Tab-separated table of C-alpha atoms and ligand atoms in Angstrom:
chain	number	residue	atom	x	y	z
A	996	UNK	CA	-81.960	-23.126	-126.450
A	997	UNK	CA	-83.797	-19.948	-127.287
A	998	UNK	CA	-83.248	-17.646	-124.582
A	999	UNK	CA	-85.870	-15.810	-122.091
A	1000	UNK	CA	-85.770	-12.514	-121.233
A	1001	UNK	CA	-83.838	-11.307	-118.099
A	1002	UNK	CA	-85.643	-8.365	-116.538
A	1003	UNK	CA	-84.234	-4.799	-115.555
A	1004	UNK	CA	-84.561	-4.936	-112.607
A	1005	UNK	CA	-82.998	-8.534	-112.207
A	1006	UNK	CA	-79.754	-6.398	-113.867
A	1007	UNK	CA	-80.196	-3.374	-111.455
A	1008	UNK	CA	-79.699	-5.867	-108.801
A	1009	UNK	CA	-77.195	-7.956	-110.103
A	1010	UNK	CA	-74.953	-4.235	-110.688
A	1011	UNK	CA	-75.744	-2.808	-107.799
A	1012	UNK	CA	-73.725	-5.983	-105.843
A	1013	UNK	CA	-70.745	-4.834	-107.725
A	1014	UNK	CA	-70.899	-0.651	-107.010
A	1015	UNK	CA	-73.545	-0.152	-105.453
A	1016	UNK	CA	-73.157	3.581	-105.251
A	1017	UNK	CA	-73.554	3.995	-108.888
A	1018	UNK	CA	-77.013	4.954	-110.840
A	1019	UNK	CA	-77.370	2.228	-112.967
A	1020	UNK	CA	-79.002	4.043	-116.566
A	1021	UNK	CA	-79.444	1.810	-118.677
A	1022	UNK	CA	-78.764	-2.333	-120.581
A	1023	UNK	CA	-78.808	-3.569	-123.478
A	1024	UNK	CA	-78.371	-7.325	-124.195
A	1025	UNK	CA	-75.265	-7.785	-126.424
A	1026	UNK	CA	-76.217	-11.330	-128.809
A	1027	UNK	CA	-73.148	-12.678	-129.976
A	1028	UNK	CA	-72.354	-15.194	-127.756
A	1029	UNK	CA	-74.054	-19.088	-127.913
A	1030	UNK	CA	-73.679	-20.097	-123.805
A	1031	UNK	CA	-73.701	-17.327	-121.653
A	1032	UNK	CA	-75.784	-14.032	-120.954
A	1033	UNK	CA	-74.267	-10.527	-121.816
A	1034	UNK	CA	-75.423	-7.034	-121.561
A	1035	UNK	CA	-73.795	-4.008	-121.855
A	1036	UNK	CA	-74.812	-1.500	-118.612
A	1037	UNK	CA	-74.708	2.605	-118.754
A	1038	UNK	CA	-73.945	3.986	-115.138
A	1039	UNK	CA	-72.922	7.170	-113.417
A	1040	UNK	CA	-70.130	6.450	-111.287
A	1041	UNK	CA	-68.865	9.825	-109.169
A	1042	UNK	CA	-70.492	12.563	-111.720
A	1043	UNK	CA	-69.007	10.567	-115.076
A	1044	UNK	CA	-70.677	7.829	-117.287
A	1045	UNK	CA	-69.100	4.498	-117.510
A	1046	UNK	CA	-70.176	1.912	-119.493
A	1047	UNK	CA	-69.822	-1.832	-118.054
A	1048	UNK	CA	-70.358	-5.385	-119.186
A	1049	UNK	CA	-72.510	-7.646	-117.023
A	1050	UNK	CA	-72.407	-11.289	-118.046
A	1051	UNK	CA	-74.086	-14.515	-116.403
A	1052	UNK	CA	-72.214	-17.263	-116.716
A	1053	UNK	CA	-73.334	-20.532	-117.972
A	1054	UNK	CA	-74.188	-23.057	-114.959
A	1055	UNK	CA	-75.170	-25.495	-117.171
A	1056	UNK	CA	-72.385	-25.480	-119.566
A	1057	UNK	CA	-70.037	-24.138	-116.720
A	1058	UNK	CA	-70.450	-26.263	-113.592
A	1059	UNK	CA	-67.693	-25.821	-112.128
A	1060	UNK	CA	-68.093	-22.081	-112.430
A	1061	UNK	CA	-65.706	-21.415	-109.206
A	1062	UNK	CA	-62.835	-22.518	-111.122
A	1063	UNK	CA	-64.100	-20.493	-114.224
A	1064	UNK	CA	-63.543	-17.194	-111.823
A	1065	UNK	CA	-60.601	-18.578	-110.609
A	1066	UNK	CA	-58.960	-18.765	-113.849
A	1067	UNK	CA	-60.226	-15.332	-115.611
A	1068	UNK	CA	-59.096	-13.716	-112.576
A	1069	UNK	CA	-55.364	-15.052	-112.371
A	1070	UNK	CA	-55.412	-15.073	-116.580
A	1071	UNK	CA	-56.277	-11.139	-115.941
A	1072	UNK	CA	-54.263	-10.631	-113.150
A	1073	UNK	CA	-50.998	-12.230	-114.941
A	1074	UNK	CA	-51.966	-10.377	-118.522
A	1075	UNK	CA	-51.986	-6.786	-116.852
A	1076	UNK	CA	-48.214	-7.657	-115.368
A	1077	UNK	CA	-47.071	-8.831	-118.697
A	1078	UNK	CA	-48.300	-6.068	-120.339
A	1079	UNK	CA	-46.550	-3.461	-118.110
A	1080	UNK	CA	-42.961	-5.954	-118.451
A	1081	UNK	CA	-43.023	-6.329	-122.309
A	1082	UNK	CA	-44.316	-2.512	-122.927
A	1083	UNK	CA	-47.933	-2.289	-123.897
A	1084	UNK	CA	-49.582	0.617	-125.440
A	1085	UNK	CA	-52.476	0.710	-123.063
A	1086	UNK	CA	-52.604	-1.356	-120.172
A	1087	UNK	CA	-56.375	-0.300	-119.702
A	1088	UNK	CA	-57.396	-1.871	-123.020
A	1089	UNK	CA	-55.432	-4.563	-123.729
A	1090	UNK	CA	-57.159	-6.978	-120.888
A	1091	UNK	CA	-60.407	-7.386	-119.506
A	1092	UNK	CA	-60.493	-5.464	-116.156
A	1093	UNK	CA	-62.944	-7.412	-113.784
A	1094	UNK	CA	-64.339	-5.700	-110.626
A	1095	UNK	CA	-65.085	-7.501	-107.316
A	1096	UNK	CA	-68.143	-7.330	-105.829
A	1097	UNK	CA	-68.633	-4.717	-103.023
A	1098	UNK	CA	-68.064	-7.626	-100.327
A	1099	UNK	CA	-65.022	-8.795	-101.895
A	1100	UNK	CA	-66.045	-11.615	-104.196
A	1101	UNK	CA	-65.997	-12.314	-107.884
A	1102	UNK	CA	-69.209	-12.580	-108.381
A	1103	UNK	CA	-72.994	-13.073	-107.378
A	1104	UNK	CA	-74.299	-16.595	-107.669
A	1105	UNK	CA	-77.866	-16.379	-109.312
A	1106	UNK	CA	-80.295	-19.173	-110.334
A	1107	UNK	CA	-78.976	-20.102	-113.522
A	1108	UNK	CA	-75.982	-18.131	-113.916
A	1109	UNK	CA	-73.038	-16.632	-111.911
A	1110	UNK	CA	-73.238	-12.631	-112.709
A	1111	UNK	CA	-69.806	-11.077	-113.179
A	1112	UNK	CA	-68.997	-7.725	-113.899
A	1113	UNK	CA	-66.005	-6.028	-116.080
A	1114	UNK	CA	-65.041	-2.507	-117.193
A	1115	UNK	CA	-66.444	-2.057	-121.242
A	1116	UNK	CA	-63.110	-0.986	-123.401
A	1117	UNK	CA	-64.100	2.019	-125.345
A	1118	UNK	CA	-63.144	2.297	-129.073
A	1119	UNK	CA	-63.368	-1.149	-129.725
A	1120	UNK	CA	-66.122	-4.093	-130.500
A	1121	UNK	CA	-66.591	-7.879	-131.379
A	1122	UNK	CA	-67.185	-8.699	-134.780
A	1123	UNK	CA	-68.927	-11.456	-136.499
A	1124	UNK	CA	-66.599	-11.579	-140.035
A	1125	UNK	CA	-63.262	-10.549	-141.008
A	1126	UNK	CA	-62.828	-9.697	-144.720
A	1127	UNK	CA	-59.776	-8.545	-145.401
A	1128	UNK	CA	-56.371	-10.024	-144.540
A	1129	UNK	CA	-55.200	-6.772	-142.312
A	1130	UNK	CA	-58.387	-7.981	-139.994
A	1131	UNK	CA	-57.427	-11.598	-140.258
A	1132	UNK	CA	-53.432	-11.072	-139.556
A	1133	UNK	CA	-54.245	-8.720	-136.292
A	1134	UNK	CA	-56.408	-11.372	-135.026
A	1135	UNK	CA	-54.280	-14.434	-135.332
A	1136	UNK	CA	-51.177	-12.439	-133.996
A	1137	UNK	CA	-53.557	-11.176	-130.743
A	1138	UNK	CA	-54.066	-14.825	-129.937
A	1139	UNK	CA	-50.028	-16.092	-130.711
A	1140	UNK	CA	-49.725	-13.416	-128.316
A	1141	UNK	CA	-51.896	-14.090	-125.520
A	1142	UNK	CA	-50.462	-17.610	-125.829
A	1143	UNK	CA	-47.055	-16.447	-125.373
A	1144	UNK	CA	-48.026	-13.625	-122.296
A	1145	UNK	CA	-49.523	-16.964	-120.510
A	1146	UNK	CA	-46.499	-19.038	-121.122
A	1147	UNK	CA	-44.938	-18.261	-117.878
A	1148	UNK	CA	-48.318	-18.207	-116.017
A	1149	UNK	CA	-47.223	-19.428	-112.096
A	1150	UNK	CA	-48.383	-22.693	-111.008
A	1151	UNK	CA	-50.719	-23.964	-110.068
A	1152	UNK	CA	-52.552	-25.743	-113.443
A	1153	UNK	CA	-55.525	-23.533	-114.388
A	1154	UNK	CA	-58.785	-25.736	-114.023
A	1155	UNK	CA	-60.190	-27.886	-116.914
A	1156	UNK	CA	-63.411	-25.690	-116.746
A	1157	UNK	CA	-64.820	-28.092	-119.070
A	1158	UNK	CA	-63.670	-31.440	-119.165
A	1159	UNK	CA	-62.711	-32.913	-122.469
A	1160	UNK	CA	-63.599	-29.724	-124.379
A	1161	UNK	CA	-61.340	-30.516	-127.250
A	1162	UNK	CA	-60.913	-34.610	-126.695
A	1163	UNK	CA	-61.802	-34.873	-130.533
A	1164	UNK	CA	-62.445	-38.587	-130.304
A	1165	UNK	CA	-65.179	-38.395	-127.321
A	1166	UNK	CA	-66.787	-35.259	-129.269
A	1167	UNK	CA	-67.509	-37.365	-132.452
A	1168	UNK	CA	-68.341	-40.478	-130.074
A	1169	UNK	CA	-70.951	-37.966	-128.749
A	1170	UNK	CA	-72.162	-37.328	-131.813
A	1171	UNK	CA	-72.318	-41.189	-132.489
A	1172	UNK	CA	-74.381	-41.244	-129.494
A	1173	UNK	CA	-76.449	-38.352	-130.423
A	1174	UNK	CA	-77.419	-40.229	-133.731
A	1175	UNK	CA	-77.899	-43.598	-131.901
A	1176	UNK	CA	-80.905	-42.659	-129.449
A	1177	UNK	CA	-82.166	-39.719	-131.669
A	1178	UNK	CA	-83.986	-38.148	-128.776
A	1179	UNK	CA	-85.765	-35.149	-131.053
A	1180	UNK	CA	-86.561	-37.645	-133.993
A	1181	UNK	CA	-84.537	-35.809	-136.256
A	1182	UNK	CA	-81.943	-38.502	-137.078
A	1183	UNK	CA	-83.995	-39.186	-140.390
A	1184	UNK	CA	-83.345	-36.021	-142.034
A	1185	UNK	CA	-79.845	-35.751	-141.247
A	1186	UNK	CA	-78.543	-39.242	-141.617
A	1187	UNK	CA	-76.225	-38.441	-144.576
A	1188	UNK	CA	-74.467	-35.359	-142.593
A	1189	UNK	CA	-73.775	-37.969	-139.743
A	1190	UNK	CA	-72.361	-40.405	-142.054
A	1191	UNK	CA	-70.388	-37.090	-143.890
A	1192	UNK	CA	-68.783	-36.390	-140.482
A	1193	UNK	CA	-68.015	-39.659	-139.577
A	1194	UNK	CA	-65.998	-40.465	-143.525
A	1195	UNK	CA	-63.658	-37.519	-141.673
A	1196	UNK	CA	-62.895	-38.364	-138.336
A	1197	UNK	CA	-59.492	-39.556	-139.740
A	1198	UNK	CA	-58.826	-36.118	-140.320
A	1199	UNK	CA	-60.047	-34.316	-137.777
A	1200	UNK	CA	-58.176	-37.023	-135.166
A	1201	UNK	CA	-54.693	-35.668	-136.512
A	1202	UNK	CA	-54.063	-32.687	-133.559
A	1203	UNK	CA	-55.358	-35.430	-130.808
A	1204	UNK	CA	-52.922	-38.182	-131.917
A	1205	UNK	CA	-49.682	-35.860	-132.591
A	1206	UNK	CA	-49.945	-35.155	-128.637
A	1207	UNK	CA	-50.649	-38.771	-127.726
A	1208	UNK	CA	-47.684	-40.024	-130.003
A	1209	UNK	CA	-45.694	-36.808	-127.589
A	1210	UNK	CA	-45.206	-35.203	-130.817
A	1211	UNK	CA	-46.552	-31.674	-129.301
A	1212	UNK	CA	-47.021	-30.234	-126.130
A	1213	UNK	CA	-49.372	-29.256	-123.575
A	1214	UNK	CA	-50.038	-25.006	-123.618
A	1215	UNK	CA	-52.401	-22.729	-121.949
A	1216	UNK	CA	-54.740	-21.866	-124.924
A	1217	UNK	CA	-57.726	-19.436	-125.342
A	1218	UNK	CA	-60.129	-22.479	-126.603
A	1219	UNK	CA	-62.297	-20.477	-128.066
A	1220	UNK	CA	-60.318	-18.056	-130.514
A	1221	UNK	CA	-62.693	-17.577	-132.997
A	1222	UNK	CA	-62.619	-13.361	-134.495
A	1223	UNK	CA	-65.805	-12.207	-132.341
A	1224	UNK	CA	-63.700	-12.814	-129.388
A	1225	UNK	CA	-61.040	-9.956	-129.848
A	1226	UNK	CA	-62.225	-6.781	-129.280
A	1227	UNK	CA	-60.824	-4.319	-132.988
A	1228	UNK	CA	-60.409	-0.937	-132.666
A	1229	UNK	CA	-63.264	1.081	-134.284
A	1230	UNK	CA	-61.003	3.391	-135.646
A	1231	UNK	CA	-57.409	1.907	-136.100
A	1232	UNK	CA	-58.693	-1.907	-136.906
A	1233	UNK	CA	-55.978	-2.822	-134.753
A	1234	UNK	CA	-56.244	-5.947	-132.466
A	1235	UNK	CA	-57.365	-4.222	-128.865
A	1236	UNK	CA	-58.140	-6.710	-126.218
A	1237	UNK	CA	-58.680	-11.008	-126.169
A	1238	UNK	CA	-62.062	-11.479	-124.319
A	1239	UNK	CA	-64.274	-14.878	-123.434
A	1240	UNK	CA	-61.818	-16.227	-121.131
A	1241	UNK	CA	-63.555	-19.451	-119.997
A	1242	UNK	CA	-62.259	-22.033	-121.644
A	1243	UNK	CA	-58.759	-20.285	-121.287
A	1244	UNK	CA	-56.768	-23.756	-119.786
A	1245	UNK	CA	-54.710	-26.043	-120.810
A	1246	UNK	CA	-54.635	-27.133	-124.074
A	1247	UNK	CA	-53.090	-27.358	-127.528
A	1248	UNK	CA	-51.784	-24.355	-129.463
A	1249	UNK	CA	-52.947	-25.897	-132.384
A	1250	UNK	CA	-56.754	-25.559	-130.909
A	1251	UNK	CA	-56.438	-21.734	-131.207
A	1252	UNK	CA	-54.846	-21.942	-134.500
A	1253	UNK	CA	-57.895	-24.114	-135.699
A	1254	UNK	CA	-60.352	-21.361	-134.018
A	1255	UNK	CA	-58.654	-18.759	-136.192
A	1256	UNK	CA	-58.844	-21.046	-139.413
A	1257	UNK	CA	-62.720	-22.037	-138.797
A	1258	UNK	CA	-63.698	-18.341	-138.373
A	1259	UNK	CA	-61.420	-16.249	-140.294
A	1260	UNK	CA	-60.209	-18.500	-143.367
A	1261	UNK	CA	-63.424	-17.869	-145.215
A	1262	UNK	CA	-65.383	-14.575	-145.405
A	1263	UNK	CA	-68.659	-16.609	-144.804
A	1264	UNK	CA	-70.328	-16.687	-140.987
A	1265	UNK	CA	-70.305	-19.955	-139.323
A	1266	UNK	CA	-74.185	-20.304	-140.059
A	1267	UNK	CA	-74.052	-19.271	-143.550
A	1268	UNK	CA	-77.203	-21.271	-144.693
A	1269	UNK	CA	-75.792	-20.888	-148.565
A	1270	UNK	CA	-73.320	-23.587	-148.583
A	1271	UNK	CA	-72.154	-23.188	-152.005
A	1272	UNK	CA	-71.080	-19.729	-150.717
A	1273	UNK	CA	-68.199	-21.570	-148.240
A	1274	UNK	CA	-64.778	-21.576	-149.664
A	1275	UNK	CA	-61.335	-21.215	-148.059
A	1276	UNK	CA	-59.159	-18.038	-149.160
A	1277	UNK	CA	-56.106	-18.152	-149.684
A	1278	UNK	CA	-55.180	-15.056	-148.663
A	1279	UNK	CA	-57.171	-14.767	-145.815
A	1280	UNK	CA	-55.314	-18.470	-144.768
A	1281	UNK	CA	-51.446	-16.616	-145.329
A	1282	UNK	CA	-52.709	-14.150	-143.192
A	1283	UNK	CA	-53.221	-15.871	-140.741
A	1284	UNK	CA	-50.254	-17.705	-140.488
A	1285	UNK	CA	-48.321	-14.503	-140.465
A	1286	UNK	CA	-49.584	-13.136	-138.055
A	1287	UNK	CA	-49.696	-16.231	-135.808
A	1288	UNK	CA	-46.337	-16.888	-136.524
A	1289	UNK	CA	-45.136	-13.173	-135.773
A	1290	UNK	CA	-46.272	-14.005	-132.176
A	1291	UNK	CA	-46.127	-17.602	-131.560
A	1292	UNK	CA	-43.634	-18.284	-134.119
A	1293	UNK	CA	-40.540	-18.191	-131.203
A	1294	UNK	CA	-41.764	-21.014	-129.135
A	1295	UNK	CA	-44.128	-23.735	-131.444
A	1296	UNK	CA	-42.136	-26.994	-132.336
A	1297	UNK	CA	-41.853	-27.915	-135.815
A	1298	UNK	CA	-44.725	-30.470	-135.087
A	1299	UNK	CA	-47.167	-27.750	-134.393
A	1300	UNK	CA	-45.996	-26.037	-137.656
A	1301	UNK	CA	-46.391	-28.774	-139.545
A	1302	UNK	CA	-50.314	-29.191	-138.417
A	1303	UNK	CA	-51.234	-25.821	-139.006
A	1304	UNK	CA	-53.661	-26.609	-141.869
A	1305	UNK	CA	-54.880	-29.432	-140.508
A	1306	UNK	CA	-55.744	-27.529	-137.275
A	1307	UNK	CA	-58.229	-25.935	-139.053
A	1308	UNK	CA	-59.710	-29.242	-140.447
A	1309	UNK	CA	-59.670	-30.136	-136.974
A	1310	UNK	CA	-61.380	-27.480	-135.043
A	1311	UNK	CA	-64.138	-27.120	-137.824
A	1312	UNK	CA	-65.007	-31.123	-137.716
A	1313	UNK	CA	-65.389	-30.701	-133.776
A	1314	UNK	CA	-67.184	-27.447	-133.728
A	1315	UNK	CA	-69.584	-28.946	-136.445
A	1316	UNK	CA	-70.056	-32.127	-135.013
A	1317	UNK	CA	-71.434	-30.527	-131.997
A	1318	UNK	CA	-73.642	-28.219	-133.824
A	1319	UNK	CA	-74.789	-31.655	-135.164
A	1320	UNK	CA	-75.067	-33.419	-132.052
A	1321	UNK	CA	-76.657	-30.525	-129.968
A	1322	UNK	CA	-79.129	-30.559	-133.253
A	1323	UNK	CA	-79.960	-33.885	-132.804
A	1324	UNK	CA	-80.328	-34.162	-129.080
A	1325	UNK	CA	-83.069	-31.165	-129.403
A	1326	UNK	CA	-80.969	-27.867	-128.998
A	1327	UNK	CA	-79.753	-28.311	-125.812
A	1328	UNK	CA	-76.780	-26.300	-125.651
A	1329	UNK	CA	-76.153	-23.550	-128.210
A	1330	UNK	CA	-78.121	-20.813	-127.960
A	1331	UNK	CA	-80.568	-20.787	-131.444
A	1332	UNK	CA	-82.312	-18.630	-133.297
A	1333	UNK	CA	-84.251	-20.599	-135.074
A	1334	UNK	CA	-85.425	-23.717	-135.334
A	1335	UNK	CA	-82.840	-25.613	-137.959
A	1336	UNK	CA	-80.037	-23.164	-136.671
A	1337	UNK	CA	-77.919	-25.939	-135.140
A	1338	UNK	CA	-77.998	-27.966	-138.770
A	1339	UNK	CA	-77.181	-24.914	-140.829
A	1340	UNK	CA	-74.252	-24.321	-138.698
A	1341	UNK	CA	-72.939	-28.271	-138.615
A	1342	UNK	CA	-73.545	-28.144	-142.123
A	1343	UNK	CA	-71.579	-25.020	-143.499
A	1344	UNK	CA	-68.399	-25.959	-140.804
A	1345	UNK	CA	-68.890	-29.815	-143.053
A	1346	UNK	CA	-68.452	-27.160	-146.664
A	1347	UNK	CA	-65.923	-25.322	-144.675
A	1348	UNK	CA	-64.017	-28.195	-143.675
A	1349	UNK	CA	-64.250	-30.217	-146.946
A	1350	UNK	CA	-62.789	-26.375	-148.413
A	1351	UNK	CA	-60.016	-26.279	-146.031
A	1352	UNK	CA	-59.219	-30.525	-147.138
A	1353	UNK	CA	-59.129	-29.264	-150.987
A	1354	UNK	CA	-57.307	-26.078	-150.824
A	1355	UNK	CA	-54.896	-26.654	-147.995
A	1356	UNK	CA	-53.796	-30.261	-147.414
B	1405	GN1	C1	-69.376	-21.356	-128.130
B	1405	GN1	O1	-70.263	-18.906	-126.358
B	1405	GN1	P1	-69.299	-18.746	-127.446
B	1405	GN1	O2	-69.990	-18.256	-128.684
B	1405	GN1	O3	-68.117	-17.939	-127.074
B	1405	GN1	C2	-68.607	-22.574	-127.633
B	1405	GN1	C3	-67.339	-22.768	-128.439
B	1405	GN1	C4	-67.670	-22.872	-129.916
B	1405	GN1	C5	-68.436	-21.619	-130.336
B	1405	GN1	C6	-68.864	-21.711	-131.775
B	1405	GN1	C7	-68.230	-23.098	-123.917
B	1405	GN1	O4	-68.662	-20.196	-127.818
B	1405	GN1	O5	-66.699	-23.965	-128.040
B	1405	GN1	O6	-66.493	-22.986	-130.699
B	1405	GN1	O7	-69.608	-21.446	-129.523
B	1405	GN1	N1	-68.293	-22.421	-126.215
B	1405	GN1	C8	-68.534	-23.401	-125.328
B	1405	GN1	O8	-69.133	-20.428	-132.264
B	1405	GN1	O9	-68.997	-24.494	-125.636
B	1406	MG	MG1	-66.644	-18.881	-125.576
């Protein structure tokens, strides 16, 4: 959907729930992300200016947005004791810092979102593209190690904050669905890009029915490791902080890996309308591994080796079948920027995928 605006003073309340003795200065809206609401907030706290990050989260998308706050706040909690145990170079920037409301709670339930509030990490941002393989290698081996600092996360089972989220098979049935009642008319115009995802659900199946034939296990995963979602260091290009933690549950290894390989394998964005533009590099790919493997390299079977590549595959097929789907049911879901967004994206994660099938398998 194409977003509304959310007006200042809407934010000036929402900030003030969290510290209310601050003098909120200034927001600007941060537009990166497809689901939720982000802005990044200028205060004076006690004489010195602090900047903040004020996000609403997703009812919609999130319902169960309890259990969303739940998990980030354990996932925090648990990644700022790891990082003093295993020796971090700064525990202040290498996980998000949430702050409770002045009442206690995690957040402030509004209309349409759930506001939440965390410290901003200086030095560091969220970017779009990676383009060389130093980027691309600091990336992958953030998220092999956030999987491996969640490892020994206590019980209980972090909530499913969204059910099914990678259940392959229901995501392409969706977009079967999608097709079949056609609700904005569009089905017309896009009938051979169905039919081009459908000729690959054989391949994009392959993660799903390695764990259903036991062949790998259950992990905690990110879900949603694509390259805008760790924060690099301005200065260093070093790997600074894993952010978006709301899909962070259970999950497949191989999910992240696939996140990595959809958004970092190829220099291209994910809606790169020039499709003849989309091809897998190589070096970007060996990258990736390495630095996956540096982290995550001590605990994956050989199963979950063995899929690498075709996590990719997998992970783009999915992502662009819902770009599809979401296209066909009328933009529901993703945030757009224009009109055809949704298609250009299913249709350069098809080029990508189709690369990734050619180069890699
Ligand atoms: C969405 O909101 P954002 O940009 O972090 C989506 C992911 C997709 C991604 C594609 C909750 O993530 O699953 O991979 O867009 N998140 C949700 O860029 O659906
Ligand atoms: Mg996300």
């Amino acid at each position: 959907m194409p977003q509304n605006p959310i007006p200042e003073a809407r934010l000036r309340d929402r900030f003030a729930a969290f510290l209310p003795n601050a003098e909120f200065l200034h927001a600007e809206e941060c537009h990166g992300g497809h689901i939720n609401r982000t802005f990044f907030v200028d205060a004076r706290v006690y004489g010195q200016q602090r900047r903040y990050v004020l996000q609403s989260v997703n009812k919609n998308v999130f319902k169960n947005y309890a259990g969303v706050m739940e998990n980030v706040f354990r996932i925090s909690a648990h990644l700022g004791r790891k990082s003093l145990d295993v020796g971090s170079d700064d525990p202040t920037r290498d996980h998000i810092h949430f702050i409770r409301t002045a009442d206690g709670g995690m957040g402030v339930d509004g209309e349409i979102g759930f506001w939440r509030l965390y410290r901003f990490i200086d030095r560091a941002e969220g970017r779009l593209r990676a383009t060389t393989p130093h980027e691309a290698r600091a990336a992958a081996a953030a998220f092999g190690r956030f999987q491996w600092l969640l490892a020994d996360l206590p019980t209980p089972r972090l909530w499913e904050t969204i059910s099914a989220f990678h259940d392959t098979r229901q995501r392409f049935a969706n977009l079967e669905a999608s097709a079949g009642a056609d609700a904005a008319g569009r089905l017309a115009s896009v009938r051979d890009d169905v039919d081009a995802f459908l000729a690959l659900r054989p391949e994009a199946l392959k993660l799903q029915e390695a764990f259903e034939r036991g062949e790998i296990p259950e992990r905690i995963a990110h879900n949603d490791a694509k390259y805008s979602n760790v924060l690099m260091d301005t200065a260093t290009n070093a790997a600074v902080c894993v952010i978006d933690l709301d899909t962070c549950m259970p999950g497949l290894s191989l999910h992240d890996f696939g996140d990595l390989m959809r958004s970092m394998s190829c220099d291209r964005p994910e809606d790169e309308p020039d499709v003849s533009t989309i091809a897998v590099r190589r070096d970007m790919y060996d990258a990736l591994v390495d630095g996956f493997l540096s982290q995550a390299g001590n605990f994956l079977v050989p199963a979950e080796r063995g899929l690498l590549p075709n996590a990719g595959v997998a992970i783009t097929l999915e992502t662009g079948s819902r770009f599809l789907a979401d296209y066909l049911d009328g933009d529901h879901y993703f945030h757009i920027d224009y009109p055809e967004h949704n298609l250009v994206r299913a249709r350069s994660q098809l080029a990508l995928a189709r690369s990734m099938l050619d180069t890699l398998l």
